[in-house]
Short mmCIF file of N, CA and C in Angstrom, two decimals:
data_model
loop_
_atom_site.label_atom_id
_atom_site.label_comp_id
_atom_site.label_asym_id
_atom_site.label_seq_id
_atom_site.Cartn_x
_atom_site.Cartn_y
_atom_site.Cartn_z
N UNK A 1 -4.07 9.69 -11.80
CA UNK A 1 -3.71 10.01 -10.43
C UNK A 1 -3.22 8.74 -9.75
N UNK A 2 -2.08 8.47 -9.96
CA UNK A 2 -1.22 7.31 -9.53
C UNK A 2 -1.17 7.90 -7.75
N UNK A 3 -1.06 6.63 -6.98
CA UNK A 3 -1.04 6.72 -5.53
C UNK A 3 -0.53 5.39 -5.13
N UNK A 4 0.51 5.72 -3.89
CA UNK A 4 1.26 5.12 -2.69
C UNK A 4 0.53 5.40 -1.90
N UNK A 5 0.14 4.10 -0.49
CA UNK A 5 -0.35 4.06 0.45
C UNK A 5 0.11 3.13 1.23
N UNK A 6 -0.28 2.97 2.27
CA UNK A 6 0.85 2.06 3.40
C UNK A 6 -0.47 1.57 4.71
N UNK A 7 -0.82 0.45 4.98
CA UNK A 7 -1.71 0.19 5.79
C UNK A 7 -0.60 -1.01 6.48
N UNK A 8 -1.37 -1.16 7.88
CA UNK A 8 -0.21 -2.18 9.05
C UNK A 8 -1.95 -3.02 9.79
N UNK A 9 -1.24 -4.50 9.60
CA UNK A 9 -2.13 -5.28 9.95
C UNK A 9 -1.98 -6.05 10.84
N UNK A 10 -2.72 -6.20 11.96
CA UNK A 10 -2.46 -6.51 13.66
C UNK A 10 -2.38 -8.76 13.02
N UNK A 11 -1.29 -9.29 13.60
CA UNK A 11 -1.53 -11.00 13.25
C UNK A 11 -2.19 -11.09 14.81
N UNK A 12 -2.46 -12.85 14.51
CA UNK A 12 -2.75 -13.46 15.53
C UNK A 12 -1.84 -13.16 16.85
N UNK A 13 -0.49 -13.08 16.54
CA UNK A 13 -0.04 -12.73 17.57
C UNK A 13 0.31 -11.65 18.35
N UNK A 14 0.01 -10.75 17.51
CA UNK A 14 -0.19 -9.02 18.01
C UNK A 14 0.70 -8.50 17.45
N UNK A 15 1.43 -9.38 16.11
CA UNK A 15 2.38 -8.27 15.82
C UNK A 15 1.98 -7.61 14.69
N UNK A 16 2.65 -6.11 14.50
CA UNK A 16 2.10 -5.37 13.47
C UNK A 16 2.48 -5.83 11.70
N UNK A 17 1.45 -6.54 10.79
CA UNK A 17 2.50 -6.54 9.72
C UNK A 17 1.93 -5.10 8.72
N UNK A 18 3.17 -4.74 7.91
CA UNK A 18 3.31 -3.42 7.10
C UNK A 18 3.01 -3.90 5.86
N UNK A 19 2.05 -3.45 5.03
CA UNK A 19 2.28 -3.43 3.14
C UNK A 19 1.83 -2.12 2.32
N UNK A 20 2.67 -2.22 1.47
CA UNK A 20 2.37 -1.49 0.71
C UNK A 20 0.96 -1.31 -0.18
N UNK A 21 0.30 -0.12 -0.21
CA UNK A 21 -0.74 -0.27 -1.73
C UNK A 21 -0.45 0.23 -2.66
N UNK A 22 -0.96 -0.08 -4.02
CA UNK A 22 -0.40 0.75 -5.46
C UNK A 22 -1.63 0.68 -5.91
N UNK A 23 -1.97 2.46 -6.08
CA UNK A 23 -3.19 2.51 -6.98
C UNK A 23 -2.95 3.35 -8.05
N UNK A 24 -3.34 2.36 -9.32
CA UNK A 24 -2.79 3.06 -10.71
C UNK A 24 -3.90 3.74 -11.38
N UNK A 25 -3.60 4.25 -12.27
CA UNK A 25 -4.63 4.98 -13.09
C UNK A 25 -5.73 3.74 -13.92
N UNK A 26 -4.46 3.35 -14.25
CA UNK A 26 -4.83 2.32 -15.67
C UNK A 26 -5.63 0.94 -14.54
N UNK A 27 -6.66 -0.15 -15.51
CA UNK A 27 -6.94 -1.13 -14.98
C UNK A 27 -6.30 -2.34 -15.61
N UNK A 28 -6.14 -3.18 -15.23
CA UNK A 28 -5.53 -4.54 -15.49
C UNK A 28 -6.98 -5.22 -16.64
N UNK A 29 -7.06 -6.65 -16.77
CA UNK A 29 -8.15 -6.65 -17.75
C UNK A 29 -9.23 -7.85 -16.69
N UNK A 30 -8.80 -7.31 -15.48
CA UNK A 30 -10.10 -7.66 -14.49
C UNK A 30 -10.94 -6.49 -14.17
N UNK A 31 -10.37 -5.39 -14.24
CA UNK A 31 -10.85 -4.23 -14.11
C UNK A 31 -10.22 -3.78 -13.00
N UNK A 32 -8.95 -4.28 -11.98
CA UNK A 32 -8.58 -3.87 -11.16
C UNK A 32 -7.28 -2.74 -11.24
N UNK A 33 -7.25 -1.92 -10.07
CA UNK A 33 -6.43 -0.90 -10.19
C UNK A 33 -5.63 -0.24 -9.18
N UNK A 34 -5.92 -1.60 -7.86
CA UNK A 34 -4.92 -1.71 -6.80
C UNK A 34 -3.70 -3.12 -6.53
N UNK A 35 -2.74 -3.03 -6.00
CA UNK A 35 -1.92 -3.86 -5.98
C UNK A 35 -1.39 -3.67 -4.42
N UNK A 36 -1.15 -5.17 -3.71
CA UNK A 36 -0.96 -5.06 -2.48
C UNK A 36 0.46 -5.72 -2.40
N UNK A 37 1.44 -5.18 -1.35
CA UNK A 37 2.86 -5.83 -1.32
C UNK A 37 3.18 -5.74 -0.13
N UNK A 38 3.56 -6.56 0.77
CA UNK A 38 4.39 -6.80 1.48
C UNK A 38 5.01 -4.90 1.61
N UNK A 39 5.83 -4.63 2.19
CA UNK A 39 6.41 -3.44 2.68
C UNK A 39 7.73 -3.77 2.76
N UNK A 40 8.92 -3.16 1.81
CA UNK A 40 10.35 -3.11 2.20
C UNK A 40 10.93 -2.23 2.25
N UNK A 41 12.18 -2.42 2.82
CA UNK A 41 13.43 -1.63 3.16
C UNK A 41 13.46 -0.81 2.62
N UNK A 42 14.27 0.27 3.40
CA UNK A 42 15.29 1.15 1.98
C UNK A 42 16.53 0.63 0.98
N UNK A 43 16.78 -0.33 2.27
CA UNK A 43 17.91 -1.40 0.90
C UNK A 43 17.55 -2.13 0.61
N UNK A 44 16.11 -2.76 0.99
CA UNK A 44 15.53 -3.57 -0.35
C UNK A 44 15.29 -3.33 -1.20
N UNK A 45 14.77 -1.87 -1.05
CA UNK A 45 14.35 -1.18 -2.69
C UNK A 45 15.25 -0.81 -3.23
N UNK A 46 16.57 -0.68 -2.62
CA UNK A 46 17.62 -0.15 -3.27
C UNK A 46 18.57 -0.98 -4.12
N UNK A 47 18.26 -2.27 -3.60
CA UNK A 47 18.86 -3.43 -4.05
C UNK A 47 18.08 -3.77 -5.22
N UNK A 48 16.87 -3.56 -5.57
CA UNK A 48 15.91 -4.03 -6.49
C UNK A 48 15.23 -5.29 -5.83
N UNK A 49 15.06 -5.63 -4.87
CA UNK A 49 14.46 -7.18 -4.62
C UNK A 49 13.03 -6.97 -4.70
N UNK A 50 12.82 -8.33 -5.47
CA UNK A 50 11.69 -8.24 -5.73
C UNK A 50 10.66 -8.59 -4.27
N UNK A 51 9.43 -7.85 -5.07
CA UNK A 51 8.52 -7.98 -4.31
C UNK A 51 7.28 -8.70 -3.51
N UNK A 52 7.03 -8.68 -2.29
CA UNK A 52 6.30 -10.04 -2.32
C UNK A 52 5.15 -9.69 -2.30
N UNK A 53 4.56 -10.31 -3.74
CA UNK A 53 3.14 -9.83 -3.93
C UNK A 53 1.97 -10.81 -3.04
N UNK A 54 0.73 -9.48 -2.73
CA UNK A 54 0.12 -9.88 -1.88
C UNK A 54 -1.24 -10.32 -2.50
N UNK A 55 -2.08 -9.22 -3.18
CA UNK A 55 -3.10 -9.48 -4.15
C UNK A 55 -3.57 -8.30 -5.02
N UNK A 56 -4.17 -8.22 -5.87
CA UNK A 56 -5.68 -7.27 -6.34
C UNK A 56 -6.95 -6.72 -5.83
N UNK A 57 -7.07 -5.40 -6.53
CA UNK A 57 -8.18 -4.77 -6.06
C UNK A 57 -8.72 -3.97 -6.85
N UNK A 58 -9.44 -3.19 -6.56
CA UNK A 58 -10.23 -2.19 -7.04
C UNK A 58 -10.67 -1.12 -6.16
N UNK A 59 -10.61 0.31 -6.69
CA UNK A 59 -10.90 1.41 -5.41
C UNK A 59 -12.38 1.73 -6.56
N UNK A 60 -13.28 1.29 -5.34
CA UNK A 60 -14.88 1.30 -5.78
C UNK A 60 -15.66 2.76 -5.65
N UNK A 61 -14.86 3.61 -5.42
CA UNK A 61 -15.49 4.71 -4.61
C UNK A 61 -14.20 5.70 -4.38
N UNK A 62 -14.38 7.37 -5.28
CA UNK A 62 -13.28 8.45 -4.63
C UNK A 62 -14.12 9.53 -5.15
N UNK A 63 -13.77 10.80 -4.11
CA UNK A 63 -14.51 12.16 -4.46
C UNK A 63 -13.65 12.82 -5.50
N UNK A 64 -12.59 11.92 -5.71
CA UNK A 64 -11.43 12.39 -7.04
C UNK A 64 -10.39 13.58 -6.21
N UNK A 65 -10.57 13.03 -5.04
CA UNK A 65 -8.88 13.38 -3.98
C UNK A 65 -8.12 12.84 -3.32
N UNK A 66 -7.03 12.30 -3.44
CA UNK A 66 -6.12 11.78 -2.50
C UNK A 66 -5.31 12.67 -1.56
N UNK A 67 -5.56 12.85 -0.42
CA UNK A 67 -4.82 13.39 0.09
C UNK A 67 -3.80 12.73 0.64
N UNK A 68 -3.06 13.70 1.31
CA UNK A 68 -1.63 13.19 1.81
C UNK A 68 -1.64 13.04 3.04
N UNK A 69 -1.75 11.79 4.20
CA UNK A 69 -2.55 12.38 5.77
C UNK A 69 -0.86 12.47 6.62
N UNK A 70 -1.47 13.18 7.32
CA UNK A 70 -0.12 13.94 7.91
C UNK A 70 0.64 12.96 9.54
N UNK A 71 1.43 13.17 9.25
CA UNK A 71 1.79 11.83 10.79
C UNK A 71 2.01 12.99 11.99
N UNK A 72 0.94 12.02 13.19
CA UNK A 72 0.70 12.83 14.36
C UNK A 72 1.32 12.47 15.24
N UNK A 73 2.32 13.17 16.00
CA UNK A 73 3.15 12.72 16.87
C UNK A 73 3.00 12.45 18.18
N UNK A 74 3.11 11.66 18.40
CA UNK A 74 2.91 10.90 20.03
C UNK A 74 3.15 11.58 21.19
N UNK A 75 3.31 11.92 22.40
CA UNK A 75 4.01 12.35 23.69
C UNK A 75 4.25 11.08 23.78
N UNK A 76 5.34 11.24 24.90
CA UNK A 76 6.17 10.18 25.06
C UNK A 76 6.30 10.18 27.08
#
């Protein structure tokens, strides 16, 4: 059960930064099975540029569901 996820992290200066997560089935030979990246474009990905890797992980804990969470729209 391969999974995309997307978390945004407040800096010192209040701005929002975006990265990607990658959680694979398989483990690496630390035992890890998340991967963190930076967040790009559609023409970055389209271009192939590589990625700016962030670090490793491990998901310690799942009821064996990923769901898909749904985006809630604002009033304006």
């Amino acid at each position: 059960m391969s999974a995309l996820g997307t978390i945004s992290i407040k800096t010192k200066d209040g701005v929002y930064k975006n990265y990607t997560l990658s959680i694979n089935d398989d483990t690496n030979e630390y035992g890890q099975n998340l991967k963190m990246y930076e967040e790009q474009t559609k023409e970055q990905r389209e271009a192939k540029t590589t990625k700016k890797f962030i670090g490793n992980g491990k998901i310690f804990w799942t009821d064996g569901n990923i769901n898909v969470a749904e985006k809630v729209e604002r009033e304006k």
